[in-house]
Amino acid sequence: MSDTKRFAGKTALVTGAAGNIGLAVARRLAKEGSHVVLLDLDQAKLDDVAKGFAEHGVKVKTVVCDVTNYASVEEAVEYAEKTVGPIDFLFNNAGYQGAFAPVQDYPVEDFQRVVNIDLVGAFHVLRAVSRRMVERRSGSIVNTASMAGLQGPPNMAAYGSSKFGVVGLTQVASKDLAPHNIRVNGIAPALMGPGFMWDRQTELQAATNTQYFSTDPEKVKVEMVAGVPMRRLGDIEEIPGTVAFLLSEDSSYITGVTLPISGGIL
Ligand SMILES: NC(=O)c1ccc[n+]([C@@H]2O[C@H](COP(=O)([O-])OP(=O)(O)OC[C@H]3O[C@@H](n4cnc5c(N)ncnc54)[C@H](O)[C@@H]3O)[C@@H](O)[C@H]2O)c1
């Protein structure tokens, strides 16, 4: 990447910032000069990841917040703006994958939990931040969807539906906020690995014992990668550049788009 500081003096709020993708993106934004507010569920994890920002010379604040609770989101956004500055960029990324099971067996409580975190939570953060951006007539937002929100994989009723919802929310919000000079885009990553998420996903798909995948997780990995035109997994570090592009003025005439980061689409 270049050493440009596209975001010097700006402020970004990143949700799910103690997780893999949130942290990688927050680091990239800080590297490009943005102050960052890292939001997640767990203070100890946030403290741990915040240590990695010292070299960038930007302000870093952490805030514990459960995105499913609107009052908690409002408080966190208020805290971010008071302690760091008006939020210019939102990376709306907190998420949870949930169970793997065919729809007829999908656990009811887990469905509600996934929708609450991935869709309702994303709405909460989008609402609380965009109201403030509207007052300032400025801002750029990226929501994290998934290829599961564009294609609907088997055994992922809650996650797939929620992420389809995030794609829809991105389109609607882009229209609602365009008159206020605010852009809203999304990313749809898929098949990132290796690592815990990749292992978990392939193990759980194998355990569903459905016609789509083998019951051996190692074979599931091969089957999944065979569906990727580029025939390889994506690396988490292949995500931040796309998010930074969508947040930046380099994409100043792009809004309402959810960009697959998936090695192509078969
Ligand atoms: N890793 C992948 O392969 C992949 C693919 C497509 C989409 N995604 C999406 O990317 C986003 C980030 O995923 P990741 O891979 O970094 O996973 P991750 O589990 O490492 O990070 C997710 C983070 O969200 C946080 N979170 C969960 N529920 C929350 C809540 N209620 N309030 C606040 N924070 C909460 C978690 O604590 C965690 O730190 C998620 O939305 C996920 O659905 C990931």
GROMACS .gro file of C-alpha atoms and ligand atoms in nm:
model
  310
    1MET     CA    1   0.000   0.000   0.000
    2SER     CA    2   0.106   0.362  -0.047
    3ASP     CA    3   0.209   0.581   0.246
    4THR     CA    4  -0.059   0.841   0.176
    5LYS     CA    5  -0.251   0.974   0.476
    6ARG     CA    6  -0.594   1.006   0.317
    7PHE     CA    7  -0.763   1.021   0.656
    8ALA     CA    8  -0.535   1.258   0.849
    9GLY     CA    9  -0.722   1.425   1.134
   10LYS     CA   10  -1.045   1.234   1.069
   11THR     CA   11  -1.226   1.004   1.312
   12ALA     CA   12  -1.346   0.650   1.244
   13LEU     CA   13  -1.573   0.428   1.451
   14VAL     CA   14  -1.515   0.056   1.398
   15THR     CA   15  -1.754  -0.202   1.546
   16GLY     CA   16  -1.643  -0.559   1.606
   17ALA     CA   17  -1.300  -0.400   1.639
   18ALA     CA   18  -1.156  -0.673   1.860
   19GLY     CA   19  -1.227  -0.927   1.585
   20ASN     CA   20  -1.017  -1.018   1.284
   21ILE     CA   21  -1.166  -0.797   1.014
   22GLY     CA   22  -1.252  -0.501   1.238
   23LEU     CA   23  -0.901  -0.488   1.379
   24ALA     CA   24  -0.734  -0.517   1.038
   25VAL     CA   25  -0.949  -0.232   0.903
   26ALA     CA   26  -0.900  -0.012   1.213
   27ARG     CA   27  -0.524  -0.053   1.176
   28ARG     CA   28  -0.538   0.046   0.811
   29LEU     CA   29  -0.744   0.357   0.886
   30ALA     CA   30  -0.500   0.455   1.163
   31LYS     CA   31  -0.208   0.396   0.931
   32GLU     CA   32  -0.369   0.640   0.691
   33GLY     CA   33  -0.395   0.900   0.968
   34SER     CA   34  -0.744   0.851   1.114
   35HIS     CA   35  -0.817   0.860   1.485
   36VAL     CA   36  -1.004   0.545   1.575
   37VAL     CA   37  -1.270   0.440   1.822
   38LEU     CA   38  -1.270   0.064   1.871
   39LEU     CA   39  -1.608  -0.077   1.978
   40ASP     CA   40  -1.666  -0.435   2.092
   41LEU     CA   41  -1.818  -0.645   2.370
   42ASP     CA   42  -1.515  -0.710   2.586
   43GLN     CA   43  -1.290  -0.449   2.752
   44ALA     CA   44  -0.996  -0.688   2.805
   45LYS     CA   45  -0.987  -0.781   2.434
   46LEU     CA   46  -1.019  -0.416   2.335
   47ASP     CA   47  -0.732  -0.317   2.567
   48ASP     CA   48  -0.523  -0.589   2.413
   49VAL     CA   49  -0.582  -0.488   2.049
   50ALA     CA   50  -0.551  -0.115   2.125
   51LYS     CA   51  -0.184  -0.170   2.214
   52GLY     CA   52  -0.107  -0.227   1.846
   53PHE     CA   53  -0.188   0.132   1.748
   54ALA     CA   54   0.090   0.325   1.925
   55GLU     CA   55   0.310   0.343   1.614
   56HIS     CA   56   0.048   0.535   1.413
   57GLY     CA   57   0.044   0.846   1.636
   58VAL     CA   58  -0.335   0.883   1.627
   59LYS     CA   59  -0.591   0.900   1.906
   60VAL     CA   60  -0.727   0.556   1.999
   61LYS     CA   61  -1.023   0.503   2.230
   62THR     CA   62  -1.203   0.184   2.318
   63VAL     CA   63  -1.567   0.150   2.405
   64VAL     CA   64  -1.759  -0.152   2.530
   65CYS     CA   65  -2.100  -0.176   2.373
   66ASP     CA   66  -2.352  -0.443   2.278
   67VAL     CA   67  -2.486  -0.333   1.940
   68THR     CA   68  -2.817  -0.512   2.006
   69ASN     CA   69  -2.896  -0.253   2.275
   70TYR     CA   70  -2.985   0.084   2.119
   71ALA     CA   71  -2.933   0.284   2.439
   72SER     CA   72  -2.583   0.137   2.473
   73VAL     CA   73  -2.507   0.224   2.108
   74GLU     CA   74  -2.622   0.585   2.159
   75GLU     CA   75  -2.398   0.613   2.466
   76ALA     CA   76  -2.100   0.469   2.282
   77VAL     CA   77  -2.140   0.704   1.987
   78GLU     CA   78  -2.180   1.000   2.222
   79TYR     CA   79  -1.864   0.895   2.406
   80ALA     CA   80  -1.672   0.855   2.078
   81GLU     CA   81  -1.765   1.202   1.958
   82LYS     CA   82  -1.693   1.367   2.294
   83THR     CA   83  -1.356   1.203   2.352
   84VAL     CA   84  -1.217   1.181   1.998
   85GLY     CA   85  -1.419   1.395   1.758
   86PRO     CA   86  -1.712   1.396   1.516
   87ILE     CA   87  -1.731   1.057   1.343
   88ASP     CA   88  -1.636   1.094   0.976
   89PHE     CA   89  -1.623   0.722   0.897
   90LEU     CA   90  -1.819   0.426   1.022
   91PHE     CA   91  -1.712   0.068   0.964
   92ASN     CA   92  -2.027  -0.113   1.079
   93ASN     CA   93  -1.888  -0.460   1.113
   94ALA     CA   94  -1.981  -0.643   1.438
   95GLY     CA   95  -2.124  -0.984   1.357
   96TYR     CA   96  -2.191  -1.340   1.464
   97GLN     CA   97  -2.222  -1.641   1.236
   98GLY     CA   98  -2.459  -1.856   1.440
   99ALA     CA   99  -2.547  -2.221   1.400
  100PHE     CA  100  -2.532  -2.440   1.090
  101ALA     CA  101  -2.844  -2.648   1.029
  102PRO     CA  102  -3.108  -2.692   0.759
  103VAL     CA  103  -3.390  -2.444   0.797
  104GLN     CA  104  -3.637  -2.706   0.925
  105ASP     CA  105  -3.403  -2.779   1.218
  106TYR     CA  106  -3.252  -2.435   1.267
  107PRO     CA  107  -3.257  -2.342   1.640
  108VAL     CA  108  -3.520  -2.072   1.691
  109GLU     CA  109  -3.332  -1.883   1.962
  110ASP     CA  110  -3.014  -1.876   1.760
  111PHE     CA  111  -3.202  -1.734   1.460
  112GLN     CA  112  -3.323  -1.446   1.673
  113ARG     CA  113  -2.978  -1.392   1.821
  114VAL     CA  114  -2.808  -1.375   1.480
  115VAL     CA  115  -3.066  -1.138   1.335
  116ASN     CA  116  -3.039  -0.922   1.647
  117ILE     CA  117  -2.664  -0.886   1.622
  118ASP     CA  118  -2.606  -0.885   1.246
  119LEU     CA  119  -2.905  -0.690   1.119
  120VAL     CA  120  -3.073  -0.509   1.410
  121GLY     CA  121  -2.730  -0.423   1.556
  122ALA     CA  122  -2.607  -0.289   1.222
  123PHE     CA  123  -2.922  -0.075   1.198
  124HIS     CA  124  -2.872   0.059   1.552
  125VAL     CA  125  -2.517   0.174   1.482
  126LEU     CA  126  -2.609   0.313   1.141
  127ARG     CA  127  -2.896   0.511   1.293
  128ALA     CA  128  -2.701   0.655   1.586
  129VAL     CA  129  -2.402   0.759   1.374
  130SER     CA  130  -2.586   0.881   1.064
  131ARG     CA  131  -2.811   1.117   1.265
  132ARG     CA  132  -2.498   1.301   1.370
  133MET     CA  133  -2.350   1.288   1.020
  134VAL     CA  134  -2.672   1.437   0.880
  135GLU     CA  135  -2.629   1.742   1.106
  136ARG     CA  136  -2.281   1.792   0.962
  137ARG     CA  137  -2.376   1.698   0.603
  138SER     CA  138  -2.073   1.474   0.578
  139GLY     CA  139  -1.971   1.114   0.633
  140SER     CA  140  -1.899   0.779   0.475
  141ILE     CA  141  -2.019   0.440   0.595
  142VAL     CA  142  -1.927   0.082   0.511
  143ASN     CA  143  -2.141  -0.208   0.636
  144THR     CA  144  -2.005  -0.561   0.655
  145ALA     CA  145  -2.238  -0.803   0.478
  146SER     CA  146  -2.110  -1.135   0.340
  147MET     CA  147  -2.132  -1.342   0.024
  148ALA     CA  148  -2.392  -1.529   0.231
  149GLY     CA  149  -2.601  -1.213   0.191
  150LEU     CA  150  -2.576  -1.224  -0.187
  151GLN     CA  151  -2.606  -1.596  -0.254
  152GLY     CA  152  -2.774  -1.774   0.039
  153PRO     CA  153  -2.558  -2.078   0.123
  154PRO     CA  154  -2.723  -2.392   0.266
  155ASN     CA  155  -2.757  -2.440   0.645
  156MET     CA  156  -2.716  -2.070   0.724
  157ALA     CA  157  -3.075  -1.947   0.747
  158ALA     CA  158  -3.013  -1.686   1.015
  159TYR     CA  159  -2.679  -1.558   0.891
  160GLY     CA  160  -2.777  -1.558   0.523
  161SER     CA  161  -3.106  -1.377   0.593
  162SER     CA  162  -2.937  -1.123   0.818
  163LYS     CA  163  -2.666  -1.047   0.567
  164PHE     CA  164  -2.924  -1.016   0.284
  165GLY     CA  165  -3.083  -0.766   0.523
  166VAL     CA  166  -2.755  -0.578   0.557
  167VAL     CA  167  -2.729  -0.553   0.177
  168GLY     CA  168  -3.084  -0.415   0.170
  169LEU     CA  169  -3.016  -0.178   0.457
  170THR     CA  170  -2.713  -0.048   0.267
  171GLN     CA  171  -2.922   0.022  -0.043
  172VAL     CA  172  -3.203   0.193   0.147
  173ALA     CA  173  -2.969   0.396   0.369
  174SER     CA  174  -2.768   0.509   0.065
  175LYS     CA  175  -3.087   0.666  -0.072
  176ASP     CA  176  -3.200   0.814   0.258
  177LEU     CA  177  -2.859   0.967   0.325
  178ALA     CA  178  -2.756   1.078  -0.027
  179PRO     CA  179  -2.946   1.408   0.011
  180HIS     CA  180  -2.731   1.473   0.319
  181ASN     CA  181  -2.401   1.414   0.138
  182ILE     CA  182  -2.341   1.079   0.314
  183ARG     CA  183  -2.243   0.765   0.126
  184VAL     CA  184  -2.325   0.412   0.240
  185ASN     CA  185  -2.160   0.108   0.087
  186GLY     CA  186  -2.093  -0.249   0.192
  187ILE     CA  187  -1.848  -0.533   0.159
  188ALA     CA  188  -1.934  -0.898   0.110
  189PRO     CA  189  -1.633  -1.107   0.210
  190ALA     CA  190  -1.619  -1.485   0.173
  191LEU     CA  191  -1.392  -1.777   0.242
  192MET     CA  192  -1.130  -1.598   0.447
  193GLY     CA  193  -0.859  -1.811   0.596
  194PRO     CA  194  -0.681  -2.006   0.713
  195GLY     CA  195  -0.775  -1.963   1.078
  196PHE     CA  196  -1.040  -2.025   1.338
  197MET     CA  197  -1.338  -1.891   1.138
  198TRP     CA  198  -1.248  -2.101   0.835
  199ASP     CA  199  -1.202  -2.415   1.046
  200ARG     CA  200  -1.527  -2.353   1.234
  201GLN     CA  201  -1.725  -2.292   0.919
  202THR     CA  202  -1.599  -2.606   0.743
  203GLU     CA  203  -1.640  -2.823   1.053
  204LEU     CA  204  -1.997  -2.707   1.107
  205GLN     CA  205  -2.090  -2.746   0.740
  206ALA     CA  206  -1.945  -3.100   0.746
  207ALA     CA  207  -2.146  -3.181   1.060
  208THR     CA  208  -2.475  -3.090   0.891
  209ASN     CA  209  -2.442  -3.402   0.675
  210THR     CA  210  -2.636  -3.247   0.386
  211GLN     CA  211  -2.594  -3.316   0.014
  212TYR     CA  212  -2.393  -3.000  -0.048
  213PHE     CA  213  -2.076  -3.087   0.138
  214SER     CA  214  -1.873  -3.386   0.245
  215THR     CA  215  -1.887  -3.494   0.611
  216ASP     CA  216  -1.508  -3.458   0.632
  217PRO     CA  217  -1.410  -3.095   0.713
  218GLU     CA  218  -1.085  -3.125   0.516
  219LYS     CA  219  -1.283  -3.229   0.208
  220VAL     CA  220  -1.530  -2.946   0.268
  221LYS     CA  221  -1.237  -2.702   0.246
  222VAL     CA  222  -1.142  -2.839  -0.095
  223GLU     CA  223  -1.506  -2.833  -0.213
  224MET     CA  224  -1.554  -2.474  -0.104
  225VAL     CA  225  -1.236  -2.347  -0.264
  226ALA     CA  226  -1.336  -2.528  -0.587
  227GLY     CA  227  -1.628  -2.285  -0.604
  228VAL     CA  228  -1.397  -1.983  -0.606
  229PRO     CA  229  -1.287  -1.868  -0.953
  230MET     CA  230  -0.947  -1.762  -0.814
  231ARG     CA  231  -0.914  -2.108  -0.650
  232ARG     CA  232  -0.777  -1.985  -0.317
  233LEU     CA  233  -0.889  -1.848   0.018
  234GLY     CA  234  -0.892  -1.476   0.080
  235ASP     CA  235  -0.657  -1.327   0.336
  236ILE     CA  236  -0.801  -1.092   0.600
  237GLU     CA  237  -0.539  -0.839   0.488
  238GLU     CA  238  -0.710  -0.827   0.148
  239ILE     CA  239  -1.010  -0.655   0.308
  240PRO     CA  240  -0.883  -0.325   0.459
  241GLY     CA  241  -0.778  -0.169   0.128
  242THR     CA  242  -1.128  -0.212  -0.013
  243VAL     CA  243  -1.293  -0.068   0.298
  244ALA     CA  244  -1.051   0.227   0.302
  245PHE     CA  245  -1.130   0.288  -0.067
  246LEU     CA  246  -1.505   0.284  -0.005
  247LEU     CA  247  -1.472   0.518   0.295
  248SER     CA  248  -1.241   0.758   0.112
  249GLU     CA  249  -1.296   1.030  -0.143
  250ASP     CA  250  -1.141   0.791  -0.397
  251SER     CA  251  -1.493   0.646  -0.422
  252SER     CA  252  -1.675   0.981  -0.401
  253TYR     CA  253  -1.940   0.890  -0.661
  254ILE     CA  254  -2.011   0.538  -0.534
  255THR     CA  255  -2.297   0.469  -0.295
  256GLY     CA  256  -2.542   0.184  -0.227
  257VAL     CA  257  -2.301  -0.082  -0.352
  258THR     CA  258  -2.201  -0.401  -0.170
  259LEU     CA  259  -1.870  -0.516  -0.309
  260PRO     CA  260  -1.787  -0.889  -0.304
  261ILE     CA  261  -1.439  -0.971  -0.169
  262SER     CA  262  -1.459  -1.332  -0.269
  263GLY     CA  263  -1.210  -1.430  -0.537
  264GLY     CA  264  -1.483  -1.398  -0.799
  265ILE     CA  265  -1.834  -1.538  -0.822
  266LEU     CA  266  -1.914  -1.867  -0.992
  267LIG     N1  267  -1.431  -1.405   0.848
  267LIG     C1  268  -1.506  -1.432   0.744
  267LIG     O1  269  -1.480  -1.526   0.669
  267LIG     C2  270  -1.624  -1.344   0.711
  267LIG     C3  271  -1.683  -1.360   0.587
  267LIG     C4  272  -1.792  -1.279   0.555
  267LIG     C5  273  -1.839  -1.186   0.646
  267LIG     N2  274  -1.779  -1.174   0.767
  267LIG     C6  275  -1.834  -1.072   0.858
  267LIG     O2  276  -1.729  -0.986   0.895
  267LIG     C7  277  -1.757  -0.928   1.023
  267LIG     C8  278  -1.637  -0.946   1.112
  267LIG     O3  279  -1.612  -1.084   1.125
  267LIG     P1  280  -1.472  -1.146   1.170
  267LIG     O4  281  -1.436  -1.250   1.072
  267LIG     O5  282  -1.376  -1.039   1.202
  267LIG     O6  283  -1.522  -1.223   1.301
  267LIG     P2  284  -1.477  -1.207   1.452
  267LIG     O7  285  -1.559  -1.302   1.530
  267LIG     O8  286  -1.329  -1.214   1.461
  267LIG     O9  287  -1.522  -1.056   1.486
  267LIG     C9  288  -1.654  -1.019   1.512
  267LIG    C10  289  -1.652  -0.924   1.630
  267LIG    O10  290  -1.785  -0.875   1.653
  267LIG    C11  291  -1.803  -0.866   1.793
  267LIG     N3  292  -1.944  -0.870   1.829
  267LIG    C12  293  -2.027  -0.979   1.822
  267LIG     N4  294  -2.147  -0.947   1.872
  267LIG    C13  295  -2.141  -0.818   1.912
  267LIG    C14  296  -2.233  -0.730   1.974
  267LIG     N5  297  -2.357  -0.771   2.005
  267LIG     N6  298  -2.195  -0.604   2.001
  267LIG    C15  299  -2.069  -0.563   1.971
  267LIG     N7  300  -1.976  -0.643   1.914
  267LIG    C16  301  -2.012  -0.769   1.886
  267LIG    C17  302  -1.729  -0.986   1.849
  267LIG    O11  303  -1.700  -0.970   1.986
  267LIG    C18  304  -1.606  -0.991   1.759
  267LIG    O12  305  -1.495  -0.924   1.814
  267LIG    C19  306  -1.884  -0.995   1.074
  267LIG    O13  307  -1.994  -0.912   1.046
  267LIG    C20  308  -1.890  -1.122   0.989
  267LIG    O14  309  -2.021  -1.169   0.975
  267LIG    C21  310  -1.672  -1.250   0.803
   0.00000   0.00000   0.00000
